[in-house]
Coordinates of C-alpha atoms and ligand atoms in Angstrom, one line a residue:
Chain B
X276 CA 110.5 103.2 10.3
X277 CA 108.4 106.0 8.5
X278 CA 107.6 105.4 4.8
X279 CA 109.0 108.9 4.0
X280 CA 111.1 107.5 0.9
X281 CA 112.2 109.8 -1.7
X282 CA 113.1 108.1 -5.0
X283 CA 116.8 108.7 -5.0
X284 CA 119.8 106.4 -5.0
X285 CA 121.4 108.1 -2.0
X286 CA 120.3 106.4 0.7
X287 CA 120.7 102.7 -0.9
X288 CA 124.0 103.5 -2.2
X289 CA 125.9 104.4 1.2
X290 CA 124.3 100.9 2.1
X291 CA 125.5 99.5 -0.7
X292 CA 129.1 101.0 -0.2
X293 CA 129.0 100.4 3.9
X294 CA 127.7 96.5 2.4
X295 CA 131.6 96.5 0.1
X296 CA 133.5 98.0 2.9
X297 CA 132.8 95.7 5.5
X298 CA 132.1 92.6 2.5
X299 CA 134.5 93.6 -0.8
X300 CA 134.1 91.6 -3.6
X301 CA 136.7 88.9 -4.5
X302 CA 136.0 90.2 -8.7
X303 CA 137.2 93.9 -7.3
X304 CA 140.6 95.3 -6.4
X305 CA 138.7 98.7 -5.4
X306 CA 135.3 100.1 -5.9
X307 CA 133.2 103.4 -4.8
X308 CA 132.7 107.0 -5.5
X309 CA 134.8 109.3 -7.2
X310 CA 134.4 112.3 -4.7
X311 CA 132.9 113.0 -1.7
X312 CA 130.3 115.1 -3.6
X313 CA 129.3 113.0 -6.3
X314 CA 127.9 110.0 -5.0
X315 CA 126.3 108.8 -8.2
X316 CA 129.7 108.6 -9.6
X317 CA 131.6 105.6 -8.8
X318 CA 134.6 104.3 -9.6
X319 CA 136.2 100.4 -9.5
X320 CA 139.2 98.4 -10.5
X321 CA 138.6 94.7 -11.6
X322 CA 140.3 91.8 -11.5
X323 CA 140.7 89.1 -14.6
X324 CA 139.9 85.5 -13.6
X325 CA 142.5 82.9 -12.8
X326 CA 143.1 80.3 -15.2
X327 CA 142.0 82.8 -18.2
X328 CA 143.0 84.8 -20.7
X329 CA 142.7 87.5 -18.7
X330 CA 144.0 86.2 -15.7
X331 CA 146.4 88.8 -13.9
X332 CA 144.7 91.5 -16.0
X333 CA 143.5 95.1 -13.9
X334 CA 140.7 97.5 -15.3
X335 CA 139.2 100.5 -14.5
X336 CA 135.6 100.5 -15.0
X337 CA 133.0 103.6 -14.5
X338 CA 130.1 103.9 -12.8
X339 CA 127.4 106.3 -13.7
X340 CA 124.0 106.1 -11.0
X341 CA 120.7 107.5 -13.0
X342 CA 118.4 109.5 -10.5
X343 CA 116.0 106.5 -10.7
X344 CA 118.2 103.8 -9.5
X345 CA 117.7 100.8 -8.7
X346 CA 115.2 101.1 -10.6
X347 CA 117.2 101.9 -14.1
X348 CA 120.7 100.2 -14.1
X349 CA 124.0 102.1 -13.9
X350 CA 125.7 102.7 -17.0
X351 CA 129.1 101.0 -16.7
X352 CA 131.7 101.1 -19.0
X353 CA 135.3 99.7 -19.1
X354 CA 138.5 102.9 -18.7
X355 CA 140.6 100.6 -19.2
X356 CA 140.8 99.2 -22.9
X357 CA 140.5 95.3 -22.9
X358 CA 140.0 93.0 -25.8
X359 CA 136.6 91.2 -25.4
X360 CA 134.4 90.7 -28.4
X361 CA 131.3 92.3 -26.2
X362 CA 133.3 95.3 -25.0
X363 CA 134.1 98.5 -27.2
X364 CA 137.7 98.6 -27.4
X365 CA 137.6 102.5 -27.9
X366 CA 134.6 103.5 -25.7
X367 CA 134.8 100.7 -23.2
X368 CA 130.8 100.5 -23.8
X369 CA 129.6 96.7 -22.4
X370 CA 127.4 94.8 -24.3
X371 CA 125.5 93.1 -21.4
X372 CA 121.6 92.0 -20.9
X373 CA 121.9 92.8 -16.9
X374 CA 122.9 96.4 -18.2
X375 CA 120.0 96.9 -19.8
X376 CA 117.0 95.1 -20.5
X377 CA 117.8 92.1 -18.0
X378 CA 118.1 94.5 -15.0
X379 CA 116.4 94.3 -11.6
X380 CA 116.6 96.3 -9.2
X381 CA 117.7 93.4 -6.9
X382 CA 120.9 93.7 -8.7
X383 CA 123.6 96.1 -7.0
X384 CA 126.6 97.9 -8.1
X385 CA 128.6 94.7 -6.9
X386 CA 126.6 92.0 -8.4
X387 CA 126.9 93.7 -11.7
X388 CA 130.6 94.2 -11.5
X389 CA 130.6 90.4 -10.6
X390 CA 128.2 89.9 -13.8
X391 CA 130.5 91.8 -15.5
X392 CA 133.4 89.9 -14.4
X393 CA 131.7 86.6 -15.5
X394 CA 131.7 88.0 -19.3
X395 CA 135.0 88.0 -19.2
X396 CA 135.2 84.0 -19.2
X397 CA 131.6 83.4 -21.5
X398 CA 131.7 86.0 -24.3
X399 CA 129.0 85.7 -26.3
X400 CA 130.7 87.1 -30.3
X401 CA 127.5 86.9 -31.9
X402 CA 126.5 90.1 -30.7
X403 CA 129.8 91.9 -30.8
X404 CA 130.9 95.4 -30.1
X405 CA 135.0 94.4 -31.3
X406 CA 134.7 93.2 -34.4
X407 CA 138.4 91.9 -34.6
X408 CA 138.2 90.0 -31.9
X409 CA 134.6 88.2 -32.1
X410 CA 136.0 87.0 -35.5
X411 CA 138.7 85.4 -34.2
X412 CA 136.6 83.9 -31.9
X413 CA 133.7 82.9 -34.8
X414 CA 136.8 81.4 -37.2
X415 CA 137.2 78.7 -34.2
X416 CA 141.2 80.7 -34.0
X417 CA 140.9 80.5 -30.2
X418 CA 145.2 80.0 -30.0
X419 CA 144.9 83.4 -31.8
X420 CA 142.2 85.3 -30.0
X421 CA 144.1 83.9 -26.6
X422 CA 147.3 85.7 -27.3
X423 CA 145.4 88.6 -28.8
X424 CA 143.4 88.6 -25.8
X425 CA 146.5 87.8 -23.2
X426 CA 148.6 91.1 -24.9
X427 CA 146.3 93.6 -24.1
X428 CA 145.3 92.4 -20.4
X429 CA 149.5 92.6 -20.0
X430 CA 149.7 95.8 -21.9
X431 CA 147.0 98.1 -21.1
X432 CA 146.9 96.5 -17.5
X433 CA 145.6 99.3 -15.2
X434 CA 148.6 100.8 -13.0
X435 CA 146.6 103.4 -11.3
X436 CA 147.5 101.8 -8.0
X437 CA 149.6 99.2 -6.5
X438 CA 147.3 96.5 -6.0
X439 CA 146.6 94.3 -2.5
Chain W
X172 CA 134.4 101.6 16.7
X173 CA 134.2 105.3 18.2
X174 CA 133.6 108.2 16.1
X175 CA 132.8 106.8 12.7
X176 CA 129.6 107.1 11.2
X177 CA 128.4 103.6 10.8
X178 CA 125.2 102.9 8.3
X179 CA 123.6 99.7 10.0
X180 CA 124.0 97.2 7.4
X181 CA 123.7 93.5 7.8
X182 CA 127.7 93.1 7.6
X183 CA 127.8 95.1 11.0
X184 CA 127.3 91.5 12.5
X185 CA 130.5 90.1 10.6
X186 CA 133.0 90.7 12.4
X187 CA 131.4 90.3 15.5
X188 CA 130.7 86.7 17.8
X189 CA 127.5 87.0 16.6
X190 CA 128.4 86.4 12.9
X191 CA 125.3 84.3 11.9
X192 CA 123.3 87.0 12.8
X193 CA 124.7 88.4 8.9
X194 CA 122.2 86.3 7.1
X195 CA 119.2 86.8 9.7
X196 CA 119.4 90.5 9.3
X197 CA 119.5 90.1 5.1
X198 CA 116.8 88.4 5.2
X199 CA 114.8 91.0 6.9
X200 CA 116.1 93.8 4.1
X201 CA 114.1 94.5 1.1
X202 CA 116.2 93.4 -2.2
X203 CA 115.4 97.1 -3.8
X204 CA 116.1 99.7 -0.8
X205 CA 118.4 97.1 1.1
X206 CA 116.6 98.3 4.1
X207 CA 114.6 96.8 6.9
X208 CA 111.2 96.2 4.8
X209 CA 109.0 99.3 5.4
X210 CA 105.4 98.2 5.6
X211 CA 106.4 94.0 3.7
X212 CA 104.3 93.2 0.6
X213 CA 104.0 89.6 -0.9
X214 CA 103.6 89.2 -4.4
X215 CA 101.7 86.1 -6.4
X216 CA 105.6 84.7 -6.8
X217 CA 106.1 84.6 -2.9
X218 CA 109.0 87.2 -2.7
X219 CA 108.5 89.8 -0.3
X220 CA 109.7 93.6 -0.9
X221 CA 108.8 96.9 0.6
X222 CA 104.9 98.1 -0.4
X223 CA 106.6 101.2 -2.1
X224 CA 109.6 99.8 -3.5
X225 CA 107.4 96.8 -5.0
X226 CA 104.7 99.4 -6.0
X227 CA 107.5 101.6 -7.7
X228 CA 109.3 98.3 -9.6
X229 CA 106.3 96.9 -11.3
X230 CA 104.7 100.7 -12.5
X231 CA 108.2 100.8 -13.9
X232 CA 108.3 97.1 -15.5
X233 CA 105.5 94.8 -14.2
X234 CA 107.8 92.5 -12.8
X235 CA 109.3 90.9 -9.7
X236 CA 113.1 91.9 -9.2
X237 CA 113.8 88.7 -7.7
X238 CA 112.2 86.2 -9.8
X239 CA 111.1 88.9 -13.3
X240 CA 107.7 87.1 -13.1
X241 CA 105.0 89.3 -14.3
X242 CA 102.7 90.4 -11.2
X243 CA 100.5 93.5 -11.0
X244 CA 100.3 96.0 -7.9
X245 CA 96.9 94.6 -6.8
X246 CA 97.8 91.1 -6.0
X247 CA 99.8 92.6 -3.6
X248 CA 99.1 91.2 -0.1
X249 CA 100.6 92.9 3.2
X250 CA 103.2 90.3 4.8
X251 CA 101.9 91.0 9.0
X252 CA 104.6 88.3 9.9
X253 CA 107.9 89.5 8.4
X254 CA 106.4 93.5 9.9
X255 CA 106.1 92.0 13.4
X256 CA 110.2 90.1 12.9
X257 CA 111.1 93.6 11.5
X258 CA 110.3 95.6 14.2
X259 CA 110.9 93.4 16.6
X260 CA 114.6 92.7 15.7
X261 CA 115.1 96.1 15.0
X262 CA 114.4 96.9 18.4
X263 CA 117.0 94.1 19.7
X264 CA 119.2 94.9 17.6
X265 CA 121.1 98.3 19.4
X266 CA 121.8 95.9 22.2
X267 CA 123.3 92.9 20.6
X268 CA 125.5 94.3 18.2
X269 CA 126.5 95.9 21.0
X270 CA 127.7 93.3 22.9
X271 CA 128.6 91.1 20.1
X272 CA 131.0 93.8 19.0
X273 CA 132.3 93.9 22.7
X274 CA 133.0 90.7 23.0
X275 CA 135.3 91.0 20.3
X276 CA 136.8 93.9 21.2
X277 CA 137.5 92.2 24.8
X278 CA 139.4 89.5 22.5
X279 CA 141.4 91.5 20.9
X280 CA 142.0 93.9 23.9
X281 CA 142.9 91.3 26.5
X282 CA 144.1 88.4 23.3
X283 CA 141.9 86.3 25.8
X284 CA 142.3 82.7 25.4
X285 CA 139.4 80.9 23.9
X286 CA 138.0 79.4 26.6
X287 CA 138.7 82.5 28.8
X288 CA 136.8 84.0 26.6
X289 CA 133.5 80.8 26.5
X290 CA 133.2 81.8 30.2
X291 CA 132.8 85.3 29.9
X292 CA 130.3 84.5 26.8
X293 CA 128.7 82.0 29.3
X294 CA 128.2 84.9 32.0
X295 CA 126.6 87.3 29.6
X296 CA 122.6 88.3 29.4
X297 CA 122.4 87.5 26.0
X298 CA 123.7 83.7 26.5
X299 CA 120.3 83.5 29.0
X300 CA 118.4 85.6 27.2
X301 CA 119.1 83.0 24.2
X302 CA 118.5 80.0 26.1
X303 CA 115.0 81.7 27.7
X304 CA 114.0 82.6 24.4
X305 CA 112.1 79.3 23.2
X306 CA 110.1 78.0 25.9
X307 CA 108.6 81.7 26.8
X308 CA 108.4 83.9 23.1
X309 CA 105.2 83.8 21.9
X310 CA 104.0 84.7 25.4
X311 CA 106.6 87.2 25.4
X312 CA 105.4 88.2 22.0
X313 CA 102.2 88.9 23.0
X314 CA 103.2 90.7 26.4
X315 CA 105.1 92.9 24.5
X316 CA 102.3 93.8 22.8
X317 CA 100.1 94.7 25.0
X318 CA 102.4 95.8 27.9
X319 CA 104.9 98.1 26.0
X320 CA 103.6 101.2 26.0
X321 CA 106.9 103.1 26.4
X322 CA 107.6 102.4 22.9
X323 CA 110.9 100.7 21.8
X324 CA 114.1 102.5 22.1
X325 CA 115.7 102.0 18.2
X326 CA 115.3 104.5 15.7
X327 CA 114.8 107.5 18.0
X328 CA 116.4 110.4 17.9
X329 CA 117.9 111.2 21.2
X330 CA 117.2 114.9 21.7
X331 CA 118.0 115.3 25.2
X332 CA 118.0 112.6 27.0
X333 CA 120.2 109.3 28.5
X334 CA 123.1 109.5 26.4
X335 CA 125.8 111.1 29.2
X336 CA 128.1 111.7 26.7
X337 CA 127.8 114.8 24.1
X338 CA 131.0 113.4 22.2
X339 CA 128.7 110.4 21.1
X340 CA 125.6 112.3 19.2
X341 CA 126.0 113.5 15.7
X342 CA 124.1 116.1 14.4
X343 CA 121.9 115.1 10.9
X344 CA 123.0 117.6 7.9
X345 CA 119.7 118.2 7.0
X346 CA 117.6 118.9 9.5
X347 CA 121.2 119.5 12.7
X348 CA 119.2 117.5 15.1
X349 CA 121.7 115.2 17.3
X350 CA 121.3 112.0 17.6
X351 CA 122.6 108.8 18.1
X352 CA 124.6 107.8 15.4
X353 CA 123.2 104.4 14.8
X354 CA 120.1 106.6 14.5
X355 CA 121.0 108.5 11.8
X356 CA 121.3 106.6 8.2
X357 CA 117.3 105.7 9.1
X358 CA 116.5 108.7 10.4
X359 CA 118.2 110.7 6.9
X360 CA 115.3 108.4 5.2
X361 CA 112.9 110.2 6.5
X362 CA 114.1 113.8 7.5
X363 CA 112.3 116.2 5.1
X364 CA 114.9 118.7 5.4
X365 CA 113.1 120.5 7.0
X366 CA 114.8 122.2 10.2
X367 CA 113.8 121.8 13.8
X368 CA 112.3 120.8 16.5
X369 CA 108.0 120.0 15.6
X370 CA 109.1 117.5 12.3
X371 CA 112.0 116.2 14.4
X372 CA 109.5 115.4 17.0
X373 CA 106.8 114.2 14.1
X374 CA 109.1 111.9 12.7
X375 CA 109.9 110.9 15.7
X376 CA 106.5 109.9 16.9
X377 CA 106.2 107.9 13.4
X378 CA 109.4 106.4 13.7
X379 CA 108.2 104.6 16.8
X380 CA 106.5 101.7 16.2
X381 CA 103.4 101.5 18.5
X382 CA 103.1 97.6 18.1
X383 CA 99.3 97.8 18.8
X384 CA 98.9 99.2 15.3
X385 CA 100.0 95.9 13.6
X386 CA 97.1 94.0 15.0
X387 CA 94.7 96.5 12.7
X388 CA 94.7 96.2 9.1
X389 CA 94.3 99.5 8.2
X390 CA 93.9 101.8 11.0
X391 CA 90.9 104.0 10.1
X392 CA 92.2 106.1 12.9
X393 CA 94.7 109.4 12.1
X394 CA 95.3 110.6 8.6
X395 CA 92.7 110.6 5.6
X396 CA 89.3 108.4 6.4
X397 CA 89.1 107.4 3.1
X398 CA 92.2 105.0 2.4
X399 CA 91.0 103.5 -0.7
X400 CA 93.5 102.5 -3.1
X401 CA 93.8 104.2 -6.3
X402 CA 93.1 102.2 -9.5
X403 CA 95.4 102.1 -12.9
X404 CA 94.6 104.2 -15.3
X405 CA 94.3 103.6 -18.7
X406 CA 96.9 106.2 -20.0
X407 CA 96.1 105.4 -23.5
X408 CA 92.5 106.0 -23.6
X409 CA 92.8 109.1 -21.6
X410 CA 92.6 112.4 -23.0
X411 CA 95.7 114.8 -21.9
X412 CA 93.1 117.5 -20.6
X413 CA 90.9 114.6 -19.3
X414 CA 93.7 113.1 -17.3
X415 CA 94.5 117.0 -16.3
X416 CA 91.4 117.1 -14.2
X417 CA 92.4 113.8 -12.8
X418 CA 94.8 115.1 -10.7
X419 CA 93.4 118.2 -10.2
X420 CA 90.6 116.2 -9.0
X421 CA 93.4 114.3 -6.6
X422 CA 95.2 117.7 -5.4
X423 CA 98.3 117.0 -6.8
X424 CA 99.6 119.5 -9.2
X425 CA 98.5 119.4 -12.7
X426 CA 101.0 121.2 -14.9
X427 CA 103.2 119.6 -17.7
X428 CA 103.3 118.0 -20.5
X429 CA 100.8 114.6 -20.6
X430 CA 104.4 112.2 -20.0
X431 CA 105.1 114.0 -17.4
X432 CA 101.3 114.0 -15.6
X433 CA 101.3 110.2 -16.6
X434 CA 104.9 109.9 -14.2
X435 CA 103.5 112.3 -11.6
X436 CA 100.2 110.2 -11.8
X437 CA 101.8 107.0 -11.3
X438 CA 104.4 107.9 -8.4
X439 CA 101.6 109.7 -6.4
X440 CA 99.1 105.7 -7.0
X441 CA 102.8 104.1 -5.9
X442 CA 103.3 106.6 -2.8
X443 CA 99.1 107.0 -2.2
X444 CA 98.9 103.0 -2.0
X445 CA 101.9 102.1 -0.1
X446 CA 100.5 104.5 2.3
X447 CA 97.3 102.7 2.8
X448 CA 99.1 99.7 3.1
X449 CA 100.8 101.1 5.6
X450 CA 100.6 100.3 9.3
X451 CA 101.3 103.2 10.1
X452 CA 100.3 105.6 7.4
X453 CA 100.7 109.4 6.8
X454 CA 98.8 112.4 6.1
X455 CA 98.1 113.5 2.8
X456 CA 100.4 116.7 3.3
X457 CA 103.4 114.0 4.0
X458 CA 103.0 112.4 0.9
X459 CA 102.4 115.6 -1.3
X460 CA 106.1 116.5 0.0
X461 CA 106.9 113.1 -0.9
X462 CA 105.7 113.4 -4.5
X463 CA 107.5 117.5 -4.6
X464 CA 111.0 115.3 -4.0
X465 CA 110.5 113.3 -6.1
X466 CA 109.0 115.9 -8.7
X467 CA 112.7 117.3 -8.1
X468 CA 114.4 114.6 -8.1
X469 CA 113.4 113.9 -12.1
X470 CA 115.0 117.1 -13.3
X471 CA 111.8 118.9 -14.4
X472 CA 110.2 115.5 -15.3
X473 CA 112.4 114.4 -18.0
X474 CA 112.4 110.8 -18.1
X475 CA 116.3 110.3 -17.3
X476 CA 118.3 108.2 -19.2
X477 CA 121.5 106.9 -17.2
X478 CA 123.8 109.7 -18.7
X479 CA 122.0 112.7 -17.2
X480 CA 124.3 114.3 -14.8
X481 CA 123.2 113.6 -11.1
X482 CA 124.7 116.7 -9.5
X483 CA 121.5 118.2 -10.5
X484 CA 120.0 114.7 -8.7
X485 CA 122.1 115.1 -5.7
X486 CA 121.1 118.8 -5.0
X487 CA 117.7 117.4 -5.5
X488 CA 117.8 115.6 -2.8
X489 CA 117.0 118.6 -0.4
X490 CA 120.6 118.1 0.8
X491 CA 121.0 121.8 1.4
X492 CA 124.5 123.0 0.0
X493 CA 124.6 124.7 3.7
X494 CA 125.4 121.1 5.4
X495 CA 127.4 119.9 2.5
X496 CA 130.5 119.8 4.2
X497 CA 129.1 117.6 7.0
X498 CA 127.2 115.4 4.4
X499 CA 131.1 114.7 2.7
X500 CA 132.4 114.2 6.4
X501 CA 130.1 111.4 6.7
X502 CA 130.9 109.8 3.4
X503 CA 134.2 110.5 3.9
X504 CA 134.6 108.4 7.0
X505 CA 132.0 105.5 5.4
X506 CA 135.0 105.8 2.8
X507 CA 138.1 105.7 5.4
X508 CA 137.0 102.6 6.3
X509 CA 137.1 101.3 2.5
X510 CA 139.6 98.0 2.9
X511 CA 142.3 98.9 0.0
X512 CA 143.2 102.1 1.4
X513 CA 141.5 104.5 -1.3
X514 CA 143.9 106.7 -2.8
X515 CA 141.6 110.0 -1.4
X516 CA 143.5 109.7 2.0
X517 CA 142.6 111.5 5.2
X518 CA 144.8 114.2 6.6
X519 CA 145.9 111.9 9.3
X520 CA 147.3 109.6 6.6
X521 CA 149.0 112.5 4.5
X522 CA 152.8 111.6 5.3
X523 CA 151.6 108.2 5.4
X524 CA 150.4 108.5 1.5
X525 CA 153.1 111.1 0.6
X526 CA 155.8 108.4 1.1
X527 CA 153.5 106.2 -0.5
X528 CA 153.3 108.3 -3.6
X529 CA 156.5 109.0 -4.2
X530 CA 157.2 105.3 -4.0
X531 CA 154.6 105.0 -6.2
X532 CA 155.4 107.2 -9.1
X533 CA 158.8 106.4 -9.6
X534 CA 157.4 102.8 -9.8
X535 CA 154.8 104.7 -12.8
X536 CA 157.3 106.2 -14.3
X537 CA 159.4 102.7 -14.2
X538 CA 156.8 101.2 -15.4
X539 CA 155.5 103.4 -18.0
X540 CA 158.4 103.9 -20.2
X541 CA 158.2 100.0 -19.8
X542 CA 154.6 100.5 -21.6
X543 CA 156.3 103.2 -23.8
X544 CA 157.5 100.1 -25.4
X545 CA 154.9 97.8 -25.7
X546 CA 151.8 100.0 -25.9
X547 CA 150.3 100.8 -28.9
X548 CA 146.5 101.5 -30.3
X549 CA 144.9 99.0 -31.1
X550 CA 142.5 100.5 -33.5
X551 CA 143.9 99.1 -37.1
X552 CA 144.5 95.9 -35.6
X553 CA 144.4 94.1 -39.1
X554 CA 148.6 94.0 -39.3
X555 CA 148.7 92.5 -35.8
X556 CA 146.3 90.1 -36.3
X557 CA 147.4 88.7 -39.2
X558 CA 150.8 88.8 -37.6
X559 CA 149.5 86.8 -34.6
X560 CA 147.4 84.5 -36.4
X561 CA 150.1 84.1 -38.5
X562 CA 152.4 82.9 -35.4
X563 CA 149.3 81.0 -33.7
X564 CA 149.2 78.9 -37.2
X565 CA 152.6 78.2 -37.0
X566 CA 152.0 77.2 -33.4
X567 CA 148.9 74.7 -34.3
X568 CA 151.1 73.2 -36.8
X569 CA 154.1 72.9 -34.3
X570 CA 151.9 71.4 -32.1
X571 CA 152.8 73.5 -29.3
X572 CA 150.8 73.7 -25.8
X573 CA 148.7 76.9 -24.9
X574 CA 151.8 77.2 -22.1
X575 CA 154.1 78.8 -24.7
X576 CA 151.2 81.5 -26.0
X577 CA 151.9 84.3 -24.1
X578 CA 155.9 83.9 -25.2
X579 CA 154.6 83.5 -28.2
X580 CA 152.4 86.8 -28.2
X581 CA 155.2 88.7 -26.6
X582 CA 157.4 87.8 -29.6
X583 CA 154.3 88.8 -32.1
X584 CA 154.3 91.9 -29.9
X585 CA 158.0 92.7 -30.6
X586 CA 156.7 92.5 -34.8
X587 CA 153.9 94.9 -34.5
X588 CA 155.8 96.9 -32.6
X589 CA 158.0 97.6 -36.1
X590 CA 154.4 97.7 -37.6
X591 CA 153.2 100.2 -35.8
X592 CA 154.4 103.7 -35.4
X593 CA 151.7 106.0 -33.2
X594 CA 152.9 104.2 -29.8
X595 CA 152.2 105.4 -26.4
X596 CA 149.3 108.2 -26.0
X597 CA 148.8 108.2 -22.7
X598 CA 152.4 109.1 -21.8
X599 CA 151.5 109.8 -17.7
X600 CA 149.3 107.6 -16.4
X601 CA 147.2 109.1 -14.2
X602 CA 144.0 108.2 -12.6
X603 CA 141.6 110.7 -13.8
X604 CA 139.0 109.0 -15.5
X605 CA 138.3 111.8 -18.3
X606 CA 142.7 111.4 -18.8
X607 CA 142.5 107.3 -19.6
X608 CA 139.4 108.1 -22.1
X609 CA 142.5 108.7 -25.0
X610 CA 141.9 106.8 -27.6
X611 CA 143.4 106.1 -30.9
X612 CA 141.6 108.6 -32.2
X613 CA 142.8 111.9 -30.1
X614 CA 146.2 111.2 -31.3
Ligands
ZN959 ZN1 112.6 98.4 -0.2
ZN960 ZN1 109.4 87.0 -7.3
ZN961 ZN1 117.7 115.1 9.7

């Protein structure tokens, strides 16, 4: 155990991958590098939380890992469109503290994705990236919001592969 | 278990007869690098990390990665007990894991009923060892310290000895040295990419913890005599030329912008000071090599927002291109183990795969026809929204429960369909990321 550790994410990412493989994350259908020669570009498919308007949903996410990871957070985006106050419908950008100012090197890719799944159950309409749906929330029109969310959850559902 | 590569990891214990070792091993791993603690240091908030890991974190945001409280590098203290535990655990790990896996394999092969298995377990050395441990643990440990002139086996690169089965060895993709597959991941940490025997030997002697060293705080022997920690500098008060001079005096590269000089000085401080903490310090030359690796991974020192293309970084790691295929193999093997079988399959699964793919394709087309009827861009949502809102209001008035919302939504959709013209953007949905970014804008 010498301390000759270059500050590159390779080793840690392999470790995270291994951990995920033997101890999968309930929030996810799949997770891993996009291709064999790009260990810093991952993709994930997330499940909707049962009992919420996102129930039954499947979203593909794109994950880019910076060279100074874990000192800097991964960049995570929705590829599958999702109707959520804190997610940009077009670009998939996610507004989540964890991915910006409150990132900690102790977080991992899977814990980050778990947090994103949790965001689905606790929106913050006050810092919206999707004004339309945020507006419904702010107006207190939860029935309308839920209907809209369910609609997109169903119609945009990621069908890349059959889920397990 | 045979020829798949294994990244040592706490979850290795999960499917063995010693699954309770999973949290134990997890507790011996650093939350930053996820590896076993290397030169563990304790913060003022009583959290423990590798010296280099916590120094980098504190240099970057001044906060503990676990509890986010503020701390300073000069407040760090060694956690010698943890170092000792980690060293001993690592030494015991391979044999223990082997036994624990064999137990399970045995159960699977023979479908041994529980009682038989129980007896089997009772017979193992492990069980005996466990029974004896409490009585002698303390003494054994100190005895070990003295007696243990032959270093623990773990993490040692088996160059030649005692591994009769050559197939059991794997080659490091960087330096080509053959070793036990369990060793390879920790070896990759240290492997400097320098090919072959001499450096291999070096890293080998480094990697075998000599337990006696643990007793001395900062051994004066070995590398440099001056193992004084570097102080932090107030860079804003320092003129560029003065800083450049400092770097020269330290014997590290002094080229580049002030921004780069600062980053380099910070990283050198991390490397240098964590080496001072280490019970097994390395030479300045080795540290300079680390600094160089760091420098290359920074892509020329550019501050690195997440968007930077990672390929560059990847090459910078010192993964020689010539060894790429072998590295790919490591990853591929790791991926093969992925639980929901991934779409990028190994060759042997190809036939199977083609069948599934065909089925999936059919299903996919069925689905996509279906979706073409339903899907539309959401931009300019106004119409859809107002209709849905209308329906929702209606529903509220009618006192419908939320159960009928789904129904409601699909009815609303039917309306929307007639309103909205630009249907189906992404005809075949494939799994390609670039493709699926298609937004209404691309229409
Ligand atoms: Zn660490
Ligand atoms: Zn702390
Ligand atoms: Zn090597």
